[in-house]
Amino acid sequence: MIFIYAATIAIVAGAGIYMILARNLVRIVMGVALLAASANLLIFLSGRLGSVAPPIIPDGADTLAASAANPLPQALVLTAIVIGFALTAFAVALAVRAYRSLGTLDSTAMHDAEALGSPFAAPKLTASKTTPQG
Amino acid sequence: MTEHTYNLLVLVFPVLVPLALAAVTAVLWRSPGLQRPVAILGLGAILGCSVLLVMAVLRYDILAVEFGSWPVPFGISFVADRLAAALVAITGVLALCVGIFSLRDMRKIHLRGGFYPLFFGMIAGVNGAFLTGDVFNLYVWFEVMLITSLGLLVIGRTKAQIDGAIKYALLNLIGTVLFLMAVGLLYGAAGTLAFADLARVLPTLEPTPGLVGAAILFLCAFGIKAGVFPLFFWLPASYHTAPFTISAIFAGLLTKVGVYAAFRVFTLLFTVEESGIREIVAVVAALTMVTGVFGAAVQWNIRRILSFHIISQIGYMLMGLAIATPLALAGAVFYIVHHIIVKANLFLLAGAIRQASGTDDLKKSGGLLKSHPWLAVLFLVPALSLAGLPPLSGFWAKFLVVDASFKGDMAWLAAVALFTGLLTLYSMTKIWMEAFWKAPATERVRVRRVPLAMTAPIVVLGAITLAIGFNAEPFVQFAEMASVTLTDPDVYVAAFFGTETDVGAVTLERSE
């Protein structure tokens, strides 16, 4: 069981890294989201698999029973999912904004920031003065 | 109010107050006229809180608190030792100075974009990262910092800002994912995430592949955050696109949080000697210094030059971590504090130069020595301090780390550091010659004045640089004391577990 689970994490992370290596901004964002998902799975795995008993302290007892699932990784994963979701949403919004103002999603074609100061940068083309506004 | 409650409050105020102010300024979103005075008063309050924290830490050495009365180590905890308290205090000083600068630098459009709420959110994130007592909350505060800094970065919505923000966002996102993976592996190996508990448990464990993987992932994640070679490319691509106020606070604080986290993790949890990453850190430090300074040498945009210099200066701090003797760590702590002040000051000066000459391209500017002689003097203070000329603060910072690397049998690292210092001086001279000394390309009709709100923070930060430079001894002593909790994790652990109250008083011996 644990090996299947570990292999799944590896496949998800591998797919994420493969997509991060793409040029298209949307694919990169998706890749980061996949990589974040694999990190969440990894945290879950680090709390040990196997137990399905809910982590509830029975009446009269002070501590969890030995067979209970570990609640801490679940809390951590929940937090990480929420944070990861917010950041992915921001990244997607940024990609949309970039497509509107830069007119492309190809990451190699984006050099507005670094074209300012590089002495090696090619002279700017004066063609695109007007930008599509969103 | 009991003493215990007081200590609890002192410890959480540096995070709670900025969070509350973020909420207040967010309510005032549509009235910029009200936001400004509220923000300045609030920044004053934050500075006051951090001073209280420093005073408490000077009294108790280490403060620790567990929220919700959970027994150690199950709850979420805040811990403040001298290092954390000093960094919180510097954050307070810097935030106030930059806030005053923002009064004239930030326009209405930026305030409508939510500058002050985001700014306070970022301060809360930075202070939280300095004060947190467990690894997972460090991740959470990193994310608070990241999301607010992303908001600040795109605040003017220009093309360059969008482009810079994409690079900043994606590389930092990957960094935090790596950090999260490291946290997972660490929890799997040790079964706990509180720093103090980990420092107690980890030395008893055999080095498993999971632990080694966690250490490597931590190194990569903090490397991305701190902007070390070869993971720094997001930094010079994005820092010069934001408004000057924002790039100044970024330059001062954000990379240093990564360095601070690396110091915590690689002294308290994995020591650089035992985990065998000393060589990696040393080589990375040397390459970071050299590539940063070479990158700066070819640039002509002031903030691009300064951005590359952030990278080369991070190398000096990593030097301290690589050598890891008490002296080296004290030097690195001193360096972090010095660099936060000087680098933010230089970015503010870039804003003043822009205000005075109308451009931040060195090829187009010039003639400021004649029209703004005081600005030229003010520029020389942080510029020469960054290059490490006596008697400024940078000299003592460089002296400490270089001295430590000779004593720690890493003379080659010292040689690299001195060479880098020379090249730093070169590019500072370049800015001075081009912006101040040479005749302007086109004669300006009228002199553009630099408003008082812009010069005042520059004067204050310059005065702090001079004060540290001329009176370095107490600061060096403080840095030595601060490095004790880094070199000797037992002090940190004892403060956490040793006493039945939450606040432990541990006596420190002067380390030599």
XYZ file of C-alpha atoms in Angstrom:
646
model
C 0.000 0.000 0.000
C 2.654 2.496 1.042
C 4.639 1.799 -2.108
C 1.648 2.441 -4.337
C 1.059 5.664 -2.437
C 4.713 6.714 -2.733
C 4.718 5.901 -6.448
C 1.616 8.064 -6.874
C 3.379 10.976 -5.208
C 6.360 10.488 -7.505
C 4.147 10.417 -10.598
C 2.223 13.554 -9.568
C 5.431 15.406 -8.717
C 7.056 14.239 -11.958
C 4.080 15.423 -13.998
C 4.238 18.753 -12.159
C 7.934 19.216 -12.887
C 7.405 18.245 -16.535
C 4.748 20.925 -16.872
C 6.846 23.563 -15.092
C 9.487 23.062 -17.778
C 7.019 24.186 -20.456
C 7.010 27.648 -21.985
C 3.313 28.321 -21.691
C 2.470 30.234 -18.536
C -0.780 28.367 -17.887
C 1.022 25.030 -18.090
C 3.634 26.302 -15.618
C 0.919 27.383 -13.171
C -0.770 23.994 -13.506
C 2.590 22.330 -12.948
C 3.154 24.265 -9.730
C -0.344 23.288 -8.586
C 0.438 19.619 -9.254
C 3.736 19.904 -7.406
C 1.917 21.480 -4.455
C -0.567 18.608 -4.519
C 2.293 16.111 -4.358
C 3.734 17.999 -1.385
C 0.384 17.703 0.386
C 0.266 13.972 -0.316
C 3.795 13.704 1.060
C 2.799 15.359 4.336
C -0.122 12.985 4.590
C 2.180 10.024 4.031
C 4.576 11.272 6.703
C 1.803 10.773 9.277
C 1.853 7.023 8.457
C -0.847 5.224 6.515
C -2.916 2.302 7.617
C -5.280 3.479 10.285
C -8.787 4.531 9.357
C -10.156 4.972 12.879
C -11.137 8.614 13.388
C -8.890 10.540 15.830
C -11.502 11.016 18.552
C -10.736 10.628 22.249
C -13.358 8.287 23.756
C -15.286 9.117 26.929
C -13.241 8.719 30.049
C -9.907 8.522 28.282
C -7.230 11.231 28.155
C -5.387 10.240 25.021
C -6.098 8.840 21.590
C -6.328 5.095 21.183
C -3.294 3.509 19.570
C -5.266 2.548 16.478
C -6.478 6.079 15.735
C -5.311 7.976 12.680
C -2.784 10.758 13.210
C -4.716 14.048 13.174
C -1.727 16.393 12.892
C -0.816 15.726 9.228
C -4.454 16.132 8.347
C -4.487 19.562 9.981
C -1.242 20.483 8.246
C -2.503 19.309 4.857
C -5.731 21.231 5.312
C -3.778 24.429 6.001
C -1.431 23.794 3.109
C -4.310 23.111 0.709
C -5.986 26.397 1.611
C -2.779 28.373 1.218
C -1.864 26.576 -1.980
C -5.317 27.244 -3.367
C -5.019 30.971 -2.687
C -1.623 31.171 -4.323
C -2.746 29.165 -7.350
C -5.728 31.468 -7.748
C -3.392 34.467 -7.592
C -1.045 32.892 -10.140
C -3.920 32.195 -12.548
C -5.173 35.773 -12.158
C -1.639 36.982 -12.823
C -1.448 34.826 -15.954
C -4.724 36.277 -17.226
C -3.489 39.789 -16.519
C -0.199 39.011 -18.251
C -2.038 37.744 -21.321
C -4.066 40.934 -21.458
C -1.268 43.416 -20.949
C 1.681 41.616 -22.525
C -0.344 39.906 -25.233
C 1.317 36.517 -24.866
C 1.521 33.490 -22.595
C 4.917 32.390 -23.901
C 7.318 32.917 -20.998
C 10.316 33.347 -23.324
C 8.592 36.279 -25.015
C 8.151 38.170 -21.734
C 11.018 40.553 -21.138
C 9.407 43.841 -20.259
C 10.928 43.889 -16.792
C 14.481 43.095 -17.775
C 14.537 45.072 -21.005
C 14.980 48.192 -18.825
C 18.487 47.771 -17.717
C 20.341 45.078 -19.592
C 23.172 46.434 -21.722
C 22.927 43.293 -23.855
C 19.208 43.605 -24.576
C 18.194 43.980 -28.187
C 16.933 47.454 -29.110
C 13.242 47.733 -28.429
C 10.848 47.352 -31.330
C 8.693 50.449 -31.564
C 5.816 48.668 -33.280
C 3.582 47.803 -30.331
C 2.833 51.088 -28.633
C -0.797 50.325 -28.020
C -1.576 47.493 -25.697
C -4.809 45.593 -25.462
C -6.383 46.812 -22.282
C -8.507 44.669 -20.047
C -1.675 42.342 34.710
C 0.674 39.601 35.682
C 4.181 39.382 34.407
C 3.321 36.302 32.403
C 0.497 38.019 30.547
C 2.747 40.965 29.874
C 5.394 38.749 28.319
C 2.793 36.996 26.229
C 1.509 40.304 24.938
C 4.975 41.647 24.223
C 5.743 38.559 22.193
C 2.634 38.640 20.020
C 2.266 42.400 19.548
C 4.773 42.675 16.684
C 2.447 40.400 14.695
C -0.963 41.378 16.058
C -0.534 45.139 15.689
C 0.370 45.060 11.977
C -2.480 42.623 11.333
C -4.930 44.926 13.107
C -3.571 47.903 11.161
C -3.950 46.001 7.903
C -7.611 45.542 8.791
C -8.051 49.208 9.755
C -6.384 50.542 6.612
C -8.426 48.083 4.550
C -11.594 49.575 6.033
C -10.298 53.022 5.033
C -9.595 51.739 1.507
C -11.491 54.531 -0.236
C -10.135 57.447 1.821
C -6.406 57.874 1.192
C -6.380 61.094 3.203
C -7.161 59.122 6.361
C -4.988 56.121 5.516
C -1.748 58.083 5.601
C -1.891 59.429 9.186
C -3.271 56.103 10.453
C -0.419 54.286 8.752
C 2.275 56.539 10.220
C 0.807 56.307 13.729
C 0.502 52.550 13.310
C 4.115 52.203 12.187
C 5.138 54.175 15.253
C 3.137 51.732 17.386
C 4.841 48.755 15.694
C 8.242 50.269 16.417
C 7.206 50.798 20.033
C 6.101 47.162 20.330
C 9.370 45.872 18.926
C 11.307 48.049 21.371
C 9.286 46.517 24.217
C 10.158 43.075 22.865
C 13.863 43.888 22.764
C 13.721 45.157 26.337
C 11.964 41.986 27.477
C 14.502 39.815 25.661
C 17.408 41.726 27.167
C 15.896 40.938 30.553
C 14.950 37.269 30.072
C 17.324 36.268 27.218
C 14.683 34.059 25.642
C 10.927 34.446 25.704
C 8.700 31.569 24.667
C 4.957 31.253 24.654
C 2.568 28.451 23.783
C -0.797 29.577 22.507
C -4.000 28.134 23.904
C -2.277 26.741 27.017
C -1.324 23.565 25.207
C 1.533 21.768 26.892
C 4.931 21.980 25.210
C 5.443 20.936 22.362
C 1.907 20.406 21.123
C 0.740 23.976 20.743
C 1.675 26.696 18.321
C 4.499 28.674 19.830
C 6.299 31.971 19.474
C 9.904 32.213 20.608
C 12.036 35.321 20.739
C 15.745 35.130 21.320
C 18.133 38.020 20.770
C 18.462 37.351 17.064
C 14.709 37.316 16.457
C 14.128 40.347 18.691
C 16.872 42.339 16.969
C 15.447 41.539 13.558
C 11.919 42.480 14.688
C 13.282 45.781 15.999
C 15.101 46.511 12.744
C 11.918 45.668 10.856
C 10.083 48.238 12.975
C 12.673 50.944 12.312
C 12.765 50.212 8.610
C 8.987 50.048 8.269
C 8.607 53.466 9.881
C 11.304 55.032 7.682
C 9.881 53.512 4.520
C 6.382 54.498 5.617
C 7.464 58.145 5.897
C 9.105 57.883 2.490
C 5.869 56.481 1.078
C 3.984 59.670 1.996
C 5.452 61.393 -1.030
C 6.443 58.454 -3.180
C 3.146 56.560 -3.332
C 0.460 58.054 -5.521
C -3.306 57.860 -5.240
C -3.397 54.989 -7.712
C -1.149 52.946 -5.413
C -3.272 53.723 -2.372
C -6.356 52.651 -4.293
C -4.504 49.461 -5.134
C -4.352 48.765 -1.409
C -0.787 49.774 -0.585
C -1.124 50.204 3.177
C -3.157 47.035 3.959
C -0.707 44.967 1.932
C 2.250 46.740 3.516
C 1.022 45.987 7.043
C 0.224 42.420 6.045
C 3.777 41.993 4.844
C 5.197 43.415 8.096
C 3.038 40.933 10.020
C 4.345 38.104 7.851
C 7.967 39.131 8.308
C 7.638 39.497 12.085
C 5.741 36.225 12.294
C 8.513 34.429 10.417
C 11.099 35.867 12.823
C 9.151 34.930 15.939
C 7.558 31.597 15.118
C 8.705 28.580 17.046
C 7.861 25.779 14.658
C 8.651 24.843 11.101
C 5.136 24.596 9.764
C 4.209 28.057 10.977
C 7.371 29.336 9.383
C 5.867 28.049 6.129
C 2.573 29.791 6.881
C 4.287 33.134 7.587
C 6.369 32.736 4.444
C 3.131 32.435 2.508
C 1.642 35.499 4.208
C 4.775 37.378 3.197
C 4.679 35.995 -0.336
C 1.039 36.772 -1.103
C 1.221 40.316 0.267
C 4.522 41.032 -1.464
C 3.007 39.799 -4.719
C 0.153 42.236 -4.235
C 2.643 45.041 -3.604
C 4.709 44.099 -6.629
C 1.862 44.473 -9.132
C 0.370 47.530 -7.467
C 0.853 49.893 -10.414
C -0.108 47.243 -13.015
C 2.486 48.315 -15.576
C 3.772 45.796 -18.097
C 7.156 45.568 -16.425
C 5.533 44.922 -13.052
C 3.353 42.126 -14.434
C 6.376 40.528 -16.067
C 8.496 40.872 -12.939
C 5.688 39.547 -10.756
C 5.317 36.416 -12.893
C 8.960 35.508 -12.388
C 8.807 36.392 -8.702
C 5.574 34.473 -8.166
C 6.437 31.259 -9.964
C 9.957 30.833 -8.595
C 8.876 31.656 -5.052
C 5.900 29.316 -5.353
C 8.238 26.507 -6.311
C 10.404 27.487 -3.352
C 7.543 27.242 -0.897
C 6.431 23.904 -2.347
C 9.946 22.559 -1.778
C 9.764 23.942 1.755
C 6.459 22.155 2.320
C 7.938 18.883 1.082
C 10.858 19.321 3.456
C 8.413 19.882 6.318
C 6.601 16.680 5.391
C 9.793 14.626 5.295
C 10.959 16.139 8.571
C 7.687 15.314 10.280
C 7.842 11.787 8.942
C 11.331 11.318 10.384
C 11.041 13.146 13.688
C 7.318 13.176 14.475
C 7.374 16.788 15.663
C 7.690 20.214 14.122
C 8.519 22.608 16.964
C 12.073 23.937 16.641
C 12.985 23.232 20.235
C 11.525 19.728 20.163
C 13.255 18.981 16.866
C 16.553 20.226 18.253
C 16.101 17.710 21.063
C 14.928 14.779 18.921
C 16.991 15.078 15.753
C 20.484 14.460 17.248
C 19.232 11.091 18.529
C 18.144 9.940 15.072
C 20.161 8.085 12.471
C 20.545 10.066 9.220
C 17.906 8.456 7.012
C 17.345 9.326 3.335
C 14.245 11.201 4.438
C 16.225 13.466 6.762
C 18.940 14.072 4.194
C 16.252 14.876 1.637
C 14.626 17.266 4.077
C 17.937 19.061 4.666
C 18.595 19.397 0.921
C 15.050 20.632 0.281
C 15.360 23.180 3.101
C 18.602 24.398 1.563
C 16.963 24.802 -1.861
C 13.816 26.442 -0.482
C 15.660 28.985 1.668
C 18.150 29.442 -1.159
C 15.339 30.553 -3.459
C 13.927 32.832 -0.748
C 17.298 34.362 0.022
C 18.323 34.652 -3.617
C 21.556 32.655 -3.608
C 23.463 31.370 -6.620
C 22.076 29.732 -8.780
C 18.507 30.378 -7.599
C 18.469 34.177 -7.619
C 17.103 34.971 -11.088
C 13.702 36.111 -9.874
C 15.250 38.886 -7.767
C 16.892 41.225 -10.299
C 13.974 40.491 -12.646
C 11.371 41.904 -10.307
C 12.735 44.226 -7.615
C 13.349 47.215 -9.887
C 9.844 47.224 -11.326
C 7.916 48.123 -8.172
C 7.596 51.698 -6.835
C 10.694 52.813 -4.896
C 9.035 52.543 -1.493
C 8.115 48.933 -2.145
C 11.411 47.862 -3.625
C 13.174 49.443 -0.630
C 11.232 47.387 1.900
C 11.604 44.247 -0.244
C 15.330 44.789 -0.562
C 15.709 45.351 3.148
C 13.597 42.548 4.522
C 12.439 39.738 2.272
C 15.677 38.018 1.332
C 16.876 38.356 4.929
C 13.921 36.318 6.138
C 15.207 33.487 3.953
C 18.682 33.905 5.427
C 17.233 33.969 8.954
C 15.282 30.761 8.300
C 18.407 29.090 6.924
C 20.301 30.141 10.064
C 17.624 28.702 12.324
C 17.296 25.407 10.496
C 20.976 24.817 9.837
C 22.135 25.588 13.341
C 19.255 24.365 15.470
C 18.114 21.319 13.485
C 20.844 20.294 11.078
C 24.273 21.664 11.844
C 26.402 22.404 8.826
C 29.298 20.314 10.147
C 27.386 17.136 10.791
C 25.124 17.163 7.773
C 28.124 17.606 5.455
C 26.655 20.587 3.669
C 29.392 22.957 4.867
C 31.256 22.645 1.566
C 28.083 23.190 -0.442
C 27.200 26.306 1.570
C 30.762 27.654 1.306
C 30.930 27.224 -2.474
C 27.418 28.615 -2.896
C 28.369 31.609 -0.738
C 31.460 32.320 -2.828
C 29.611 31.966 -6.136
C 26.749 34.118 -4.831
C 29.135 36.916 -3.919
C 30.977 36.819 -7.240
C 28.018 36.408 -9.607
C 26.030 39.089 -7.805
C 28.766 41.653 -8.023
C 29.593 40.823 -11.652
C 25.920 41.088 -12.510
C 25.843 44.514 -10.897
C 28.920 45.682 -12.775
C 27.274 45.540 -16.200
C 23.997 47.237 -15.253
C 23.098 50.871 -15.876
C 19.781 51.097 -14.056
C 20.400 52.111 -10.444
C 17.935 49.658 -8.943
C 19.188 46.836 -11.157
C 22.701 47.471 -9.821
C 21.394 47.488 -6.263
C 19.322 44.329 -6.831
C 22.376 42.415 -7.981
C 24.225 43.741 -4.941
C 21.587 42.224 -2.652
C 22.595 38.868 -4.094
C 26.311 39.393 -3.587
C 25.728 40.542 -0.003
C 23.687 37.430 0.775
C 26.905 35.551 0.039
C 28.623 37.227 2.995
C 25.874 36.100 5.349
C 26.079 32.542 4.046
C 29.824 32.706 4.643
C 29.051 33.025 8.317
C 26.804 29.968 8.160
C 29.437 27.960 6.277
C 32.165 28.647 8.815
C 29.707 28.249 11.707
C 32.082 29.217 14.515
C 30.535 31.479 17.165
C 32.562 34.376 15.802
C 31.399 33.731 12.239
C 27.744 33.492 13.238
C 28.031 36.684 15.276
C 29.568 38.339 12.219
C 26.738 37.102 10.048
C 24.114 38.373 12.511
C 25.835 41.766 12.533
C 25.942 41.642 8.746
C 22.217 40.940 8.435
C 21.311 43.908 10.636
C 23.762 46.232 8.874
C 22.633 45.118 5.442
C 18.905 45.602 6.102
C 19.535 49.253 6.991
C 22.062 50.046 4.297
C 20.331 48.320 1.410
C 16.915 49.797 2.115
C 18.583 53.199 2.441
C 20.227 52.792 -0.966
C 16.893 51.963 -2.576
C 15.333 55.025 -0.935
C 18.241 57.060 -2.306
C 17.549 55.624 -5.741
C 14.040 57.004 -5.308
C 15.429 60.400 -4.313
C 17.796 60.383 -7.297
C 14.871 59.544 -9.524
C 12.919 62.394 -7.964
C 15.806 64.809 -8.433
C 16.905 63.903 -11.943
C 13.721 62.403 -13.364
C 15.330 59.133 -14.396
C 16.934 56.074 -12.844
C 18.951 55.279 -15.951
C 22.534 56.255 -15.152
C 23.296 57.044 -18.776
C 20.675 59.786 -18.797
C 21.151 61.275 -15.337
C 23.947 63.464 -14.033
C 24.805 66.782 -12.503
C 23.216 66.113 -9.133
C 26.346 67.097 -7.222
C 25.805 70.666 -8.337
C 22.055 70.810 -7.863
C 21.669 68.500 -4.808
C 24.987 68.434 -2.905
C 23.355 67.065 0.260
C 21.949 64.126 -1.613
C 25.451 63.304 -2.801
C 26.731 63.254 0.788
C 23.778 61.171 1.927
C 24.427 58.688 -0.877
C 28.066 58.267 0.102
C 27.218 56.987 3.594
C 25.336 53.780 2.685
C 27.290 53.305 -0.561
C 30.668 53.257 1.171
C 29.188 51.247 4.010
C 28.001 48.617 1.541
C 31.464 48.486 0.010
C 32.928 48.056 3.490
C 34.971 51.177 4.024
C 35.893 52.147 7.586
C 34.539 53.565 9.797
C 31.061 52.700 8.519
C 28.956 49.744 9.663
C 29.829 47.668 6.605
C 33.488 47.682 7.543
C 32.836 46.008 10.883
C 30.424 43.539 9.319
C 32.939 42.542 6.654
C 35.770 42.576 9.147
C 33.960 40.100 11.416
C 33.140 37.568 8.704
C 36.536 37.848 7.018
C 38.317 37.519 10.349
C 36.181 34.475 11.137
C 36.991 32.849 7.816
C 40.730 33.235 8.430
C 40.350 31.718 11.879
C 38.034 29.001 10.539
C 40.592 27.816 7.946
C 38.667 29.195 5.013
C 41.087 31.836 3.801
C 39.968 31.382 0.190
C 36.492 32.492 1.195
C 37.983 35.613 2.769
C 39.847 36.322 -0.458
C 36.623 36.041 -2.462
C 34.888 38.334 0.035
C 37.587 41.006 -0.225
C 37.591 40.820 -4.012
C 33.817 41.227 -3.985
C 34.150 44.228 -1.697
C 36.472 45.855 -4.220
C 34.020 45.319 -7.079
C 31.181 46.617 -4.878
C 33.176 49.794 -4.419
C 33.571 49.974 -8.198
C 29.851 49.894 -8.889
C 29.059 52.311 -6.062
C 31.605 54.688 -7.584
C 29.906 54.173 -10.913
C 26.550 55.313 -9.541
C 28.203 58.284 -7.868
C 30.169 59.322 -10.958
C 27.245 58.914 -13.332
C 24.420 60.324 -11.248
C 26.214 63.011 -9.279
C 29.549 63.909 -10.829
C 29.212 64.005 -14.595
C 27.436 66.816 -16.427
C 23.807 66.059 -17.249
C 23.055 64.918 -20.778
C 20.535 67.711 -21.261
C 20.569 70.869 -19.182
C 17.549 70.895 -16.888
C 15.609 74.113 -16.778
C 14.602 74.019 -13.123
C 15.918 72.148 -10.141
C 13.535 69.433 -8.974
C 13.409 69.478 -5.205
C 13.463 66.330 -3.132
C 10.679 66.642 -0.525
C 11.466 66.424 3.172
C 9.413 63.242 3.575
C 11.901 61.574 1.233
C 15.124 62.927 2.721
C 14.179 62.462 6.375
C 14.172 58.604 6.317
C 17.419 58.641 4.345
C 19.015 60.866 6.972
C 17.756 58.634 9.799
C 18.991 55.404 8.211
C 22.305 57.047 7.337
C 22.649 58.217 10.938
C 22.055 54.650 12.160
C 24.764 53.417 9.786
C 27.173 56.011 11.148
C 26.186 55.248 14.739
C 26.896 51.538 14.255
C 30.139 52.358 12.471
C 31.542 54.704 15.105
C 30.229 52.781 18.075
C 30.388 49.175 16.949
C 31.328 47.544 20.239
C 27.848 47.223 21.838
C 26.407 45.992 18.553
C 29.148 43.391 18.172
C 28.555 42.273 21.750
C 24.849 41.979 21.078
C 25.557 39.935 17.942
C 27.851 37.650 19.930
C 25.156 37.120 22.515
C 22.615 36.547 19.762
C 24.787 33.882 18.178
C 24.803 31.887 21.418
C 21.341 30.492 20.773
C 22.519 29.537 17.297
C 25.726 27.801 18.291
C 24.293 26.236 21.417
C 20.802 24.828 20.773
C 20.604 23.662 24.394
C 19.873 27.212 25.504
C 16.994 27.357 23.086
C 15.667 23.970 24.153
C 16.008 24.792 27.841
C 14.033 27.985 27.445
C 11.277 25.900 25.964
C 11.167 22.907 28.256
C 13.232 23.867 31.234
C 10.833 25.795 33.415
C 7.267 25.206 34.407
C 6.224 28.666 33.306
C 6.237 29.602 29.677
C 8.937 32.139 30.174
C 12.335 30.707 30.839
C 15.284 32.706 32.023
C 18.541 31.225 30.876
C 21.880 32.651 31.775
C 24.241 33.191 28.918
C 27.976 33.188 29.039
C 29.952 35.509 26.874
C 31.218 33.408 23.995
C 34.771 33.847 22.857
